[in-house]
Every structure is written in structure tokens, then in C-alpha cells.
PDB file of C-alpha atoms in Angstrom:
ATOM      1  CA  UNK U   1     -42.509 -34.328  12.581  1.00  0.00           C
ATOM      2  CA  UNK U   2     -44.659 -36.534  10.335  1.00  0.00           C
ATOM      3  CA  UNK U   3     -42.791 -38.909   8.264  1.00  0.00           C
ATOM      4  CA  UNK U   4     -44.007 -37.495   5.043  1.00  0.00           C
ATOM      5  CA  UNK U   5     -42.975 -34.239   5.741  1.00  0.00           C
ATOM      6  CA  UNK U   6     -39.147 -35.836   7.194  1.00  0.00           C
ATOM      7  CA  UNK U   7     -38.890 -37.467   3.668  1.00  0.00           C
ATOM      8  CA  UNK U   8     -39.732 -34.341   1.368  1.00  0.00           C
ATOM      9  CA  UNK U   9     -36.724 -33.053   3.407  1.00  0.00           C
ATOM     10  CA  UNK U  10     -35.169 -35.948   2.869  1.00  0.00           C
ATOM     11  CA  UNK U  11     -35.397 -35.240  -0.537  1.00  0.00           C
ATOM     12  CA  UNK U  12     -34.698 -31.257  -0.956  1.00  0.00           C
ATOM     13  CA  UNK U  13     -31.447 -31.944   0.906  1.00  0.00           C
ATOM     14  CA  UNK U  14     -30.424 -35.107  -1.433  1.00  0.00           C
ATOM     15  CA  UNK U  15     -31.576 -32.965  -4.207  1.00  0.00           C
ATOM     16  CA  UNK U  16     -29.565 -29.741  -3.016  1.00  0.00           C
ATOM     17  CA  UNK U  17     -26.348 -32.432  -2.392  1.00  0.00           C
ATOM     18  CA  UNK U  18     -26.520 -33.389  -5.510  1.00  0.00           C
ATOM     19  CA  UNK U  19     -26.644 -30.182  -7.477  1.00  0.00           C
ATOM     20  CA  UNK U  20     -23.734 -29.293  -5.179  1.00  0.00           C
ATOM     21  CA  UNK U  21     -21.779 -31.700  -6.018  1.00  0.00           C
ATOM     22  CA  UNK U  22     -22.226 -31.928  -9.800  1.00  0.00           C
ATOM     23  CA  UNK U  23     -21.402 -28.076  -9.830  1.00  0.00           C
ATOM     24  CA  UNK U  24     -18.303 -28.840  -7.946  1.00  0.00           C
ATOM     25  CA  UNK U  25     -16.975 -30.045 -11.017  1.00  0.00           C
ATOM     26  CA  UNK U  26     -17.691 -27.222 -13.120  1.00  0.00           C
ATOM     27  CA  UNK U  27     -13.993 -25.130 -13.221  1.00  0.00           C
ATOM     28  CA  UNK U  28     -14.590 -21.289 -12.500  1.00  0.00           C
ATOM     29  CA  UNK U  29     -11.853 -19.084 -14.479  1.00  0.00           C
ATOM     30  CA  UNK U  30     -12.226 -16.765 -11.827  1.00  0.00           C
ATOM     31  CA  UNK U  31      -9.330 -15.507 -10.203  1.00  0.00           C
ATOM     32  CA  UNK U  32     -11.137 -15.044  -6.955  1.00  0.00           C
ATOM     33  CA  UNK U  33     -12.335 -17.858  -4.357  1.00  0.00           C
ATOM     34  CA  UNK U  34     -16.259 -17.572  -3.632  1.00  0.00           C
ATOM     35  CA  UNK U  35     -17.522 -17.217  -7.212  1.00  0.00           C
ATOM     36  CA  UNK U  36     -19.869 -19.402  -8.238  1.00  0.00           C
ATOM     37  CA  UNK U  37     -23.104 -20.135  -9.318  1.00  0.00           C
ATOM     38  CA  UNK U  38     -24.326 -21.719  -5.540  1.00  0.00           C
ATOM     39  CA  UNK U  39     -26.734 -23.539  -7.711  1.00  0.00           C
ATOM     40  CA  UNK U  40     -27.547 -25.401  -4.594  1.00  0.00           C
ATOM     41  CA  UNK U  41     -29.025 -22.040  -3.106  1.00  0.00           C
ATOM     42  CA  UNK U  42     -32.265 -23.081  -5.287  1.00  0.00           C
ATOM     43  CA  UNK U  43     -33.054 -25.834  -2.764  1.00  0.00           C
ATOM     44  CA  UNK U  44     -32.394 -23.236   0.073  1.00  0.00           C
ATOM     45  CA  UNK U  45     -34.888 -20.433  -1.161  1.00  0.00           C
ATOM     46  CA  UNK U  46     -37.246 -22.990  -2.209  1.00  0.00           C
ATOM     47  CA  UNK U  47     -37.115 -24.533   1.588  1.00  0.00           C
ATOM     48  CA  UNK U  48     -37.550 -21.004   2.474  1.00  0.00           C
ATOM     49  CA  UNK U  49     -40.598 -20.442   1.599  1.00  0.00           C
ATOM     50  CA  UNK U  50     -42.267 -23.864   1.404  1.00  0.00           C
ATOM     51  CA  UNK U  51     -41.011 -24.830   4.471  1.00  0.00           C
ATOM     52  CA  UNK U  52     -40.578 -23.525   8.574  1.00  0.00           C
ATOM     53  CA  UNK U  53     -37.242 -21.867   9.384  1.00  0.00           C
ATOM     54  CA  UNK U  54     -35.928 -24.540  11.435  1.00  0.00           C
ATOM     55  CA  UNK U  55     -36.674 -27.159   8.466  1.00  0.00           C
ATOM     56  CA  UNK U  56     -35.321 -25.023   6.006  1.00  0.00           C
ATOM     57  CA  UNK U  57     -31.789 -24.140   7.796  1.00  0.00           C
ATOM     58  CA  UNK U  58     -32.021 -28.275   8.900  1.00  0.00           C
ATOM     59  CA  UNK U  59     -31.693 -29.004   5.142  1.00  0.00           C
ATOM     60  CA  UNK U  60     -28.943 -25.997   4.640  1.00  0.00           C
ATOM     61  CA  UNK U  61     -26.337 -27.316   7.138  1.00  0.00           C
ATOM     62  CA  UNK U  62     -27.264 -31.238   6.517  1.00  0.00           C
ATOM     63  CA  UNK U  63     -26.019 -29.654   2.799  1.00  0.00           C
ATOM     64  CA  UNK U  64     -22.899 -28.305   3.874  1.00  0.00           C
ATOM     65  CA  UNK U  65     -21.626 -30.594   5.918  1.00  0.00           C
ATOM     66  CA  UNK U  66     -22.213 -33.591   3.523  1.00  0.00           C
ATOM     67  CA  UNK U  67     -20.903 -31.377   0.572  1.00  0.00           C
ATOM     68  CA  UNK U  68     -18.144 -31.121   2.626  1.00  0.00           C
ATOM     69  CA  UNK U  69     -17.425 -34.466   3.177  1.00  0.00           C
ATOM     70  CA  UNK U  70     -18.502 -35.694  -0.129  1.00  0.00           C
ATOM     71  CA  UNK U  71     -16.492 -33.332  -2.077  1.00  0.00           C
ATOM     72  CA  UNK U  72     -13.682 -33.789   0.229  1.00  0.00           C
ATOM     73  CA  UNK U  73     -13.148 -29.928   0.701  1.00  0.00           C
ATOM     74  CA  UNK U  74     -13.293 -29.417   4.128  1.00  0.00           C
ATOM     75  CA  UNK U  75     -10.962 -26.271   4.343  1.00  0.00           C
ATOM     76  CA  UNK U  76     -13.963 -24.783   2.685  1.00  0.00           C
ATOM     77  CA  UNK U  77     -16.341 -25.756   6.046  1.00  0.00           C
ATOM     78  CA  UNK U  78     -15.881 -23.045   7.522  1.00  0.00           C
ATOM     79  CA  UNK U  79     -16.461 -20.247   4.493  1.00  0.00           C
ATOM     80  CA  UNK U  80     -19.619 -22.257   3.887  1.00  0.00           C
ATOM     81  CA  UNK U  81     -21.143 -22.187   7.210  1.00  0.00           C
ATOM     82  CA  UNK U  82     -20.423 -18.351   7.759  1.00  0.00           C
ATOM     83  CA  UNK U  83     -21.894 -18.039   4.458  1.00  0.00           C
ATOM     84  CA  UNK U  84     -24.556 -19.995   4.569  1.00  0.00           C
ATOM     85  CA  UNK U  85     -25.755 -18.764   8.262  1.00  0.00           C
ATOM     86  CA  UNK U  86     -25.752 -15.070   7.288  1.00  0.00           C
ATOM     87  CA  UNK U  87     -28.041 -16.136   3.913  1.00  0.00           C
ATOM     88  CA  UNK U  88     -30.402 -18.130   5.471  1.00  0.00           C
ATOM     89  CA  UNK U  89     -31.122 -15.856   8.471  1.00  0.00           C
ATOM     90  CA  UNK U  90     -31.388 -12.880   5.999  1.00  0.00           C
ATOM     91  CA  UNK U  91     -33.734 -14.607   4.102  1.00  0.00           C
ATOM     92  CA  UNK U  92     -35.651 -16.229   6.277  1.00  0.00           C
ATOM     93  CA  UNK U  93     -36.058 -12.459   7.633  1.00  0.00           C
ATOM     94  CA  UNK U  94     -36.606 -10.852   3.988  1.00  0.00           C
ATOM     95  CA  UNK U  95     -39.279 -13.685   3.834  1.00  0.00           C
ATOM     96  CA  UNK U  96     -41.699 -11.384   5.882  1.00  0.00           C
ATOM     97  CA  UNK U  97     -41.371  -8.166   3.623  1.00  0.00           C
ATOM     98  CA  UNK U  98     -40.794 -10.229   0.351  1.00  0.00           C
ATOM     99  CA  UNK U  99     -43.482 -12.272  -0.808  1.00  0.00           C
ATOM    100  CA  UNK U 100     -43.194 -15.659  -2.990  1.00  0.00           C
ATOM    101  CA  UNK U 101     -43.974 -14.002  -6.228  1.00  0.00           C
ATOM    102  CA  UNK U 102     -40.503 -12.019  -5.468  1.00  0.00           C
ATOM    103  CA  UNK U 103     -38.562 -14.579  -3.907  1.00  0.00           C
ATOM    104  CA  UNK U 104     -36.164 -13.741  -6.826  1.00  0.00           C
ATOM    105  CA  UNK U 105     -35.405 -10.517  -4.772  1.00  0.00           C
ATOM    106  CA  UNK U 106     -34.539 -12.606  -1.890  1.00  0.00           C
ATOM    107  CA  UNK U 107     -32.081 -14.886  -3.219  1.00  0.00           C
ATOM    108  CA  UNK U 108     -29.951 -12.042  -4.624  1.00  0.00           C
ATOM    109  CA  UNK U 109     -29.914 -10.759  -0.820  1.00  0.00           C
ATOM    110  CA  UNK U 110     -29.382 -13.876   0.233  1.00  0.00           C
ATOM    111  CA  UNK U 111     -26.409 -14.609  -1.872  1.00  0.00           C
ATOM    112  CA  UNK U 112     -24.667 -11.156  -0.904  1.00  0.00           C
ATOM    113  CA  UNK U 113     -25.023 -12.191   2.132  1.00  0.00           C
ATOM    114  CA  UNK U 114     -23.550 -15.556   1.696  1.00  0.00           C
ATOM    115  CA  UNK U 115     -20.635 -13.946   0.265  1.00  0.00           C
ATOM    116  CA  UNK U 116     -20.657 -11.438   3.209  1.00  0.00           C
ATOM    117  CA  UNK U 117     -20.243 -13.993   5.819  1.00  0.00           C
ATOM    118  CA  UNK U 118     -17.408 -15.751   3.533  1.00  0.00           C
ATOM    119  CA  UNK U 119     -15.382 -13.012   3.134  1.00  0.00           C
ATOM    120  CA  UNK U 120     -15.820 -12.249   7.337  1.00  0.00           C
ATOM    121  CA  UNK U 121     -14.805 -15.290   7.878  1.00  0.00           C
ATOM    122  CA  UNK U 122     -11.515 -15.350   5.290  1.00  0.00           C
ATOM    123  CA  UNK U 123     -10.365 -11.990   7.070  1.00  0.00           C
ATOM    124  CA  UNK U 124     -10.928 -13.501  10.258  1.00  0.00           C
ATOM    125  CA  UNK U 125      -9.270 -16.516   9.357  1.00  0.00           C
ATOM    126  CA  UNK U 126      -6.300 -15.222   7.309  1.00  0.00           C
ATOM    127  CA  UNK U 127      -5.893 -12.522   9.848  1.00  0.00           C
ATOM    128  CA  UNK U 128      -5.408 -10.038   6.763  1.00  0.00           C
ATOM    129  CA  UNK U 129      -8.122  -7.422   5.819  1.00  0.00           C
ATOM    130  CA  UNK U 130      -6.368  -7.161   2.241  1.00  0.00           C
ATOM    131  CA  UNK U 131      -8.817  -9.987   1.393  1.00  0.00           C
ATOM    132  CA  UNK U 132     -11.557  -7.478   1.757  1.00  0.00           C
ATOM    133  CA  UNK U 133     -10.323  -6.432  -1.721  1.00  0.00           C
ATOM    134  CA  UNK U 134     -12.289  -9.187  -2.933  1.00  0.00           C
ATOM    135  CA  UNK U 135     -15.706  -8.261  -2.317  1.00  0.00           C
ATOM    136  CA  UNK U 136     -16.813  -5.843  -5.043  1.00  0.00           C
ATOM    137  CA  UNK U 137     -16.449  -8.970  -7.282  1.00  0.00           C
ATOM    138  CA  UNK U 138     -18.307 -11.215  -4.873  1.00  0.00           C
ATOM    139  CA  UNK U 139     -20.869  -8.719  -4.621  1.00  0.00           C
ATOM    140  CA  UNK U 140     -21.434  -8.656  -8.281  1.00  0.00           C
ATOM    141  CA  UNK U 141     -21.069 -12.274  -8.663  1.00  0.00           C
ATOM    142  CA  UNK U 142     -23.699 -12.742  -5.706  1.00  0.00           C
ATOM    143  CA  UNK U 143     -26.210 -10.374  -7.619  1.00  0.00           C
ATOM    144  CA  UNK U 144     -25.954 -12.054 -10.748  1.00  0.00           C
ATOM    145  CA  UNK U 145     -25.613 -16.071  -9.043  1.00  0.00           C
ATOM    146  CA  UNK U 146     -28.676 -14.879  -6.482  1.00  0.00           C
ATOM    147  CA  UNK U 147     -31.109 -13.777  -9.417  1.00  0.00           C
ATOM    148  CA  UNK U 148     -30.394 -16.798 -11.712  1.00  0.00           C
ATOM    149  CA  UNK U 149     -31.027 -18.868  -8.831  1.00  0.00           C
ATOM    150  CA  UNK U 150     -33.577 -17.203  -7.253  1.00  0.00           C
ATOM    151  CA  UNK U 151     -35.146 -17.112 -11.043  1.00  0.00           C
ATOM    152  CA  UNK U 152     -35.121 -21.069 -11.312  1.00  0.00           C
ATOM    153  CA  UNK U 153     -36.722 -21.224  -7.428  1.00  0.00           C
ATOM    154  CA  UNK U 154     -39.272 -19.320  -8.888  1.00  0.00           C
ATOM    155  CA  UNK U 155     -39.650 -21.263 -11.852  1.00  0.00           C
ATOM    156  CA  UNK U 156     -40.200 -24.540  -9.143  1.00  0.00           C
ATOM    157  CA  UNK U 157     -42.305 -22.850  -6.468  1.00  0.00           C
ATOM    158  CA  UNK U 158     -44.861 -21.694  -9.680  1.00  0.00           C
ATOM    159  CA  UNK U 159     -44.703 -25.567 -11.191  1.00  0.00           C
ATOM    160  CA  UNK U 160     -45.451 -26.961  -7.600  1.00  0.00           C
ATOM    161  CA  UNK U 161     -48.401 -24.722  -6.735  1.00  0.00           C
ATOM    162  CA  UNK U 162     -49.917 -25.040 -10.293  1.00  0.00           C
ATOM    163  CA  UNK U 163     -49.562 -29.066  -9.764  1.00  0.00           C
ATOM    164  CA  UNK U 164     -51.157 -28.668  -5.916  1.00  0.00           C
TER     165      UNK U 164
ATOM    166  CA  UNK X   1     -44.335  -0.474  -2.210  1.00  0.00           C
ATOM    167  CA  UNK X   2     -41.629  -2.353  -0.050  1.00  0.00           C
ATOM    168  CA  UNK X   3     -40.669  -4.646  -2.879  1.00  0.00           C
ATOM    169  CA  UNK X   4     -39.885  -1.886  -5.208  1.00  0.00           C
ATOM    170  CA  UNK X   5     -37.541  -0.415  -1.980  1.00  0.00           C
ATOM    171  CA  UNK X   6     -35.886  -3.526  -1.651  1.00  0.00           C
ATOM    172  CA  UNK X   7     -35.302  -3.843  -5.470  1.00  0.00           C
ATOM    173  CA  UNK X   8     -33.700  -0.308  -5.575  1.00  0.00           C
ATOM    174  CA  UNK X   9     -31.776  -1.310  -2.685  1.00  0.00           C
ATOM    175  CA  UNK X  10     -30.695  -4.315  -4.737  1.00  0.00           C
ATOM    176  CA  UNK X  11     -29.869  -2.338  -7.358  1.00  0.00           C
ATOM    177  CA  UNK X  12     -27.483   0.214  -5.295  1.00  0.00           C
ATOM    178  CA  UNK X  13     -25.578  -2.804  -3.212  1.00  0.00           C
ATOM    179  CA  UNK X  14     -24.912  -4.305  -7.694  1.00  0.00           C
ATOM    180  CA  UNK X  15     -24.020  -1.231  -8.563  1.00  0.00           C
ATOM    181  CA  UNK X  16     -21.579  -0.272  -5.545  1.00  0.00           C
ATOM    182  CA  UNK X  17     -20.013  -4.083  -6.227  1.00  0.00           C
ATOM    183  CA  UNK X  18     -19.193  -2.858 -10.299  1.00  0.00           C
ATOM    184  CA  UNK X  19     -17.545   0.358  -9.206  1.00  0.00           C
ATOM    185  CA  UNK X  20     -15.587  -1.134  -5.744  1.00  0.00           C
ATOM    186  CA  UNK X  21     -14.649  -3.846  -8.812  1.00  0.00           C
ATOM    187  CA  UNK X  22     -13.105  -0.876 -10.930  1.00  0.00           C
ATOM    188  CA  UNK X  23     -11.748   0.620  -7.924  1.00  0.00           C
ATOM    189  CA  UNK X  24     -10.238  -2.587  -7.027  1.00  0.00           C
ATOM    190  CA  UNK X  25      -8.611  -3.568 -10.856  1.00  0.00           C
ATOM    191  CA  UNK X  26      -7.063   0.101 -11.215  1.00  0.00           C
ATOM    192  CA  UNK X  27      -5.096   0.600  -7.796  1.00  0.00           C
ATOM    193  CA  UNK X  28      -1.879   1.009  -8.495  1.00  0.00           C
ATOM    194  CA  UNK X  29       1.409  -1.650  -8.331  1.00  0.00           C
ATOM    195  CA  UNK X  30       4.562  -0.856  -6.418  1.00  0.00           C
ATOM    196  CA  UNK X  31       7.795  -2.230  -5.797  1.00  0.00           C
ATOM    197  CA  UNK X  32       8.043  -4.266  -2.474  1.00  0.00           C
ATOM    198  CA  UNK X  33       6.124  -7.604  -2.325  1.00  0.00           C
ATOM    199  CA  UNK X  34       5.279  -9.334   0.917  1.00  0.00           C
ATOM    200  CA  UNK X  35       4.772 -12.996   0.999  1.00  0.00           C
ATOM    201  CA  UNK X  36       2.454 -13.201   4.317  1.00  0.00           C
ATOM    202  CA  UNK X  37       0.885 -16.364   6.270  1.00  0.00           C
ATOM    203  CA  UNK X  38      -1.438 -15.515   8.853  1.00  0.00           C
ATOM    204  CA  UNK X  39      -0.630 -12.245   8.996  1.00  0.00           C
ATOM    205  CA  UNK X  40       3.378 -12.808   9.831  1.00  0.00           C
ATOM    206  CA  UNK X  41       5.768 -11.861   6.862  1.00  0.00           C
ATOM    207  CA  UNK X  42       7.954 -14.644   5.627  1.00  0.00           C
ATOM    208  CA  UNK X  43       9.573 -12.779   2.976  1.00  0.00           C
ATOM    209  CA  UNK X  44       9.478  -9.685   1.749  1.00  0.00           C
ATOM    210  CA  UNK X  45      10.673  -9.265  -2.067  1.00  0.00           C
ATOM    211  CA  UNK X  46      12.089  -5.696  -3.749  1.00  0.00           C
ATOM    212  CA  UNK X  47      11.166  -6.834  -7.222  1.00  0.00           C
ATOM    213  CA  UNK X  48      13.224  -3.941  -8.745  1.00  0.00           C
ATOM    214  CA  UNK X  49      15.852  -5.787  -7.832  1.00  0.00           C
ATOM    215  CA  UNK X  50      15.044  -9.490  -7.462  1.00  0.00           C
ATOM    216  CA  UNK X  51      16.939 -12.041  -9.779  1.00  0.00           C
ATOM    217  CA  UNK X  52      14.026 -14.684 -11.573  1.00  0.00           C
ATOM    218  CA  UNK X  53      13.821 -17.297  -9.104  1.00  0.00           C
ATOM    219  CA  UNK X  54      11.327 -20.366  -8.527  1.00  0.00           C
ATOM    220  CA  UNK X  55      11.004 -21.146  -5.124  1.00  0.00           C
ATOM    221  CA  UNK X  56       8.444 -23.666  -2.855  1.00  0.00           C
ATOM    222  CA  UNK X  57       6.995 -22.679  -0.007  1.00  0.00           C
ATOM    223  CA  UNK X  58       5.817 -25.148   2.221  1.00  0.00           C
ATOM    224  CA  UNK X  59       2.969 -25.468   4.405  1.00  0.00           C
ATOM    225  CA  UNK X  60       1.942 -28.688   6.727  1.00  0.00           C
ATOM    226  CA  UNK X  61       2.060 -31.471   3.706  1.00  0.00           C
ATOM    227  CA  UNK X  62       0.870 -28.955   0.950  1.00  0.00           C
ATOM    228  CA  UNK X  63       3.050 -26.756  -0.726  1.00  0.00           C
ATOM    229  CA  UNK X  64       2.788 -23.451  -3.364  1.00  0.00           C
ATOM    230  CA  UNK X  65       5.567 -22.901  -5.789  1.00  0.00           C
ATOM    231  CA  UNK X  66       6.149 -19.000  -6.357  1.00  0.00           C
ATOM    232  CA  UNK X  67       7.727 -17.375  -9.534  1.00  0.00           C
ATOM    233  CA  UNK X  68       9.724 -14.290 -10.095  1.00  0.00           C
ATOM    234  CA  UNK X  69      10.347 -13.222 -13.251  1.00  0.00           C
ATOM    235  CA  UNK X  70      10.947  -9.898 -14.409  1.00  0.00           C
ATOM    236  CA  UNK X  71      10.222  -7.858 -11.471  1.00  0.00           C
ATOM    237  CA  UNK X  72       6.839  -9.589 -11.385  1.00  0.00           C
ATOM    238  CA  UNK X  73       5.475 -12.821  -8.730  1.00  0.00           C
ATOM    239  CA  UNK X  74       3.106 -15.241  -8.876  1.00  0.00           C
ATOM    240  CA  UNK X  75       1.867 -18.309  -7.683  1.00  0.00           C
ATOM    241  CA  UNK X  76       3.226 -20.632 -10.712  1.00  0.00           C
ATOM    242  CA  UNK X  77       1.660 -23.779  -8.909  1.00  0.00           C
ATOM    243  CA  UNK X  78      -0.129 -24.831  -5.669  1.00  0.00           C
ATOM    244  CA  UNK X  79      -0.648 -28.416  -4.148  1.00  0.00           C
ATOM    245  CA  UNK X  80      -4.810 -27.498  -3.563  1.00  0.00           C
ATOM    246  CA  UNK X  81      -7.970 -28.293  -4.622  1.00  0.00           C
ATOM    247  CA  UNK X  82      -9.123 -24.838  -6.392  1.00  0.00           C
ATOM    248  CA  UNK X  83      -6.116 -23.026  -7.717  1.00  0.00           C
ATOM    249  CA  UNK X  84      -7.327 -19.895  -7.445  1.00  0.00           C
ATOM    250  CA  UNK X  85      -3.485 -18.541  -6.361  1.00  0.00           C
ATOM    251  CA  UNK X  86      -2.532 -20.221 -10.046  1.00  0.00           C
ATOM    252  CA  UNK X  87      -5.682 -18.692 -11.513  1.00  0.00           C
ATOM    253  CA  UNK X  88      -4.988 -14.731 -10.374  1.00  0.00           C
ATOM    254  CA  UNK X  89      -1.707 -14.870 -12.355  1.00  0.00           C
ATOM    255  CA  UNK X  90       0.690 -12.035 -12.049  1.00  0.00           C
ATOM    256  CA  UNK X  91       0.753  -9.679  -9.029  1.00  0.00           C
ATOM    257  CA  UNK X  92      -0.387  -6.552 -10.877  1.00  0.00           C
ATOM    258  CA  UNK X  93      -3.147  -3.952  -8.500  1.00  0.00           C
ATOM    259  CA  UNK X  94      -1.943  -3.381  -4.782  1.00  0.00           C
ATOM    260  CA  UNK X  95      -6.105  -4.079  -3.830  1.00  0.00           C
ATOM    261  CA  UNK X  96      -6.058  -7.646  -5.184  1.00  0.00           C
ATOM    262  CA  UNK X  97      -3.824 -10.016  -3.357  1.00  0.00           C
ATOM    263  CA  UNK X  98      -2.899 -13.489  -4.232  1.00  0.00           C
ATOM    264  CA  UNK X  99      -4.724 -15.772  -2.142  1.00  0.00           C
ATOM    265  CA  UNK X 100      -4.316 -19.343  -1.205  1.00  0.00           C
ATOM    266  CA  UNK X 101      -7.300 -20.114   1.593  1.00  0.00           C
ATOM    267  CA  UNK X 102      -5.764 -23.547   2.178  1.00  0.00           C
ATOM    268  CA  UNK X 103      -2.278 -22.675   2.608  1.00  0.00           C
ATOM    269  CA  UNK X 104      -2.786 -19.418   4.394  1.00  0.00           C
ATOM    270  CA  UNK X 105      -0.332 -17.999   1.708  1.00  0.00           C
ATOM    271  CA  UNK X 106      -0.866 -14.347   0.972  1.00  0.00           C
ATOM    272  CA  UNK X 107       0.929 -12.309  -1.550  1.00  0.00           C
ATOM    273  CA  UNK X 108       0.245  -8.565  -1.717  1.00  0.00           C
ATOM    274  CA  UNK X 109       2.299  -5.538  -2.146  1.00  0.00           C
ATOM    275  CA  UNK X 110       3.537  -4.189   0.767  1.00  0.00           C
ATOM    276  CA  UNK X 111       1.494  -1.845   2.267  1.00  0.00           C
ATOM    277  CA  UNK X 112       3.063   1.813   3.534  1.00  0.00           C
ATOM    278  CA  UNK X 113       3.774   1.017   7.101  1.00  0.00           C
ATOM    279  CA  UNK X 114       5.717  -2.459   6.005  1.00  0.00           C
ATOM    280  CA  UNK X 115       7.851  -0.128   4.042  1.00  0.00           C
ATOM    281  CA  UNK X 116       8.813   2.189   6.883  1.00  0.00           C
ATOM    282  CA  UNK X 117       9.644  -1.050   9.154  1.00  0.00           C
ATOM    283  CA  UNK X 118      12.012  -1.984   6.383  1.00  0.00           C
ATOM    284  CA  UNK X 119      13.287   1.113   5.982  1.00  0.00           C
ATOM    285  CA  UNK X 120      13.773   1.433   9.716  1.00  0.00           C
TER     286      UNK X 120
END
């Protein structure tokens, strides 16, 4: 790997840690645990489709295990690995059919799906399928989360190319 | 052609999430409450006929404190991060369970075959 190419990744991931962090602050009213705006996902779709697969799920899980660490939540590891394995195989996948003009469409499949692999993971983990009960909202939530973020990874992917 | 498949498909899977919501928000309370972790029942609650009480229940150094209070139980405080037992308030639809992920606490109404073993 060149070195220029190791720092931009470099960068996406500090950028991506960041975001996660700073949005780890923000207190969700919600009721339910996986809600959120997974502002962070608009480094992921971005390394998606700017970058190989391998380089864009390298950034993902550098992410989550840092966010972990930094935001000393490490119960949540696991839900965030599950989640974020199932979203970035899905989109790396979706990446074939979707083009980058749609990545939009992605993201909101990519963030059901990162809500998919959470909530396996919780009934897995909790041993109860009650939690199950849960999804309908984290579908919604995912759907509305995925398009706003897929939205601003649109917004970035059209300002890079028309500065290129 | 594809894109506009995959954006119906979208669509559907948003769609199916508002209704399993509604679903979800209208099922029905009942009368026996199960306090669960990992699946095991540590108590199990007739809140017809419960006295208000405000217990802790413990788990490794972390602890949630549950309420009862006029036939009703929640989580009135937790020793986590998120809160989100705190945050879902009463017990009120048998589909939506309190849930603390870090304490493996679960609090649901108890489902029709926990009944019959209590029964039994």
C-alpha cells in the first residue's frame, strides 16, 4: 500500500472516530437501544465507494474498536461489530447494482442492516427473542439515519469529484 | 431499472418497520411480570396484587433499581452508561420489554407458557 493512500485512511478513520465520538454525547430520548443517527456511517459509505473493500471494512473495524475504547463502552463491542459486519458486506455487495449517484439507496440498506446484525446479536446474547420486539423501530430509525447519512456521503463524494 | 427495484424495496422494508412499530405499541398488558437475566427468571411479580416496593437488583458491580407502584414496574434507575431501562418508563405493551444490555436485566410480561408453569 502506498503511503499516500495509508494516510487518506489514516484520515477517513480519524475523521469517522471523531464524528463518533462527538455524537456519543448527543442524549437520544429514545426508549430503545440502537437508535441513532450512526453519523459515523458517512465515513463508511464514503470508503465504500472511493475505496477497495478490504480498505473500506479496515477503516470500519479500526472505528469500532477505538470508539470502543475511547468512549469507554465496550459492552456495546459486540452490537457494533455484528452491526457493522452485516452493513458493510451488504453494501459493499449493493455497491455492484447501486451506482455512486445512488449511494443514498445504499446507506439506508446498509443501516437496516446494521441494525439487523445488532438486534441478532442482543437475542443471541440476552438469550430472549422478546428483544425482537424492538426492530420495527430500528427499522424505521435505520431508514431515516441511513438516508440522512447516505444524503451527506453524497453531498462529499459530489464535492470531491468536482474538486478532482 | 434496478435502482428504482431497490428503492421500492426500500420503501416496503420502511413501511413494514411503521406498521411492526404500531403492532408493537398496541399489544396488549397483562398481569404477571417476569424479571428475567439471561433467559432464567429471578422473579416473577402478580402486579394485581403487589404492594409498591423499590427494590435493587444487582449484577457483577452494577446494579438497576426497580419500582412498583400501582400495579405498574419500571426501571426507576440503573448504574449504566445509556439508560435506556430508565428511558422506556412504565411496563405498558407485552411486545416491548424493558431492556438493560449491560446488566442482562429483562423485564417483560410473562408470556403464556410462564403462566401455566406458575400455575402448575
Amino acid at each position: 500500500m502506498k503511503a499516500k493512500r495509508l494516510a487518506e485512511l489514516g484520515l477517513l478513520t480519524a475523521a469517522a472516530l471523531i464524528i463518533f465520538i462527538i455524537e456519543s454525547f448527543i442524549p437520544y430520548p429514545f426508549p430503545v437501544p440502537g437508535i441513532k443517527l450512526g453519523l459515523a456511517n458517512i465515513i463508511t459509505v464514503y470508503a465504500v465507494y472511493r475505496y477497495r473493500a478490504y480498505e473500506a471494512a479496515a477503516v470500519l473495524l479500526v472505528r469500532i474498536l477505538l470508539g470502543a475504547i475511547f468512549g469507554g463502552n465496550l459492552y456495546a463491542l459486540v452490537y457494533s461489530l455484528a452491526g457493522g459486519f452485516l452493513c458493510i458486506a451488504g453494501m459493499l455487495l449493493l455497491k455492484k447494482v447501486i451506482d455512486e449517484k445512488h449511494l443514498w439507496l445504499a446507506s439506508i440498506f446498509g443501516a437496516v442492516l446494521h441494525n439487523t446484525g445488532q438486534i441478532i446479536a442482543a437475542v443471541i446474547l440476552l438469550g430472549t427473542p422478546a428483544i425482537l420486539a424492538y426492530y420495527p423501530f430500528l427499522i424505521v430509525s435505520g431508514c431515516l439515519s441511513g438516508a440522512f447519512t447516505g444524503l451527506c456521503a453524497q453531498i462529499v463524494v459530489n464535492r470531491v469529484n468536482s474538486g478532482q | 431499472m434496478k435502482i428504482k427495484i431497490l428503492i421500492i424495496i426500500a420503501a416496503a422494508i420502511f413501511a413494514l418497520g411503521i406498521v411492526g412499530s404500531i403492532l408493537v405499541l398496541n399489544a396488549p398488558e397483562k398481569d404477571t411480570a417476569v424479571i428475567k437475566r439471561d433467559n432464567k427468571i429471578l422473579y416473577t411479580i402478580d402486579l394485581k396484587t403487589a404492594e409498591d416496593k423499590v427494590f435493587d437488583i444487582k449484577y457483577k458491580d452494577s446494579k438497576n433499581t426497580v419500582e412498583i407502584k400501582d400495579g405498574k414496574i419500571r426501571v426507576k434507575d440503573a448504574e449504566c452508561p445509556d439508560k435506556v431501562c430508565v428511558k422506556t418508563g412504565w411496563l405498558s405493551s407485552s411486545a416491548v420489554p424493558i431492556v438493560c444490555l449491560p446488566n442482562h436485566l429483562v423485564i417483560e410480561f410473562a408470556s403464556e407458557g410462564e403462566i401455566d408453569a406458575l400455575a402448575g
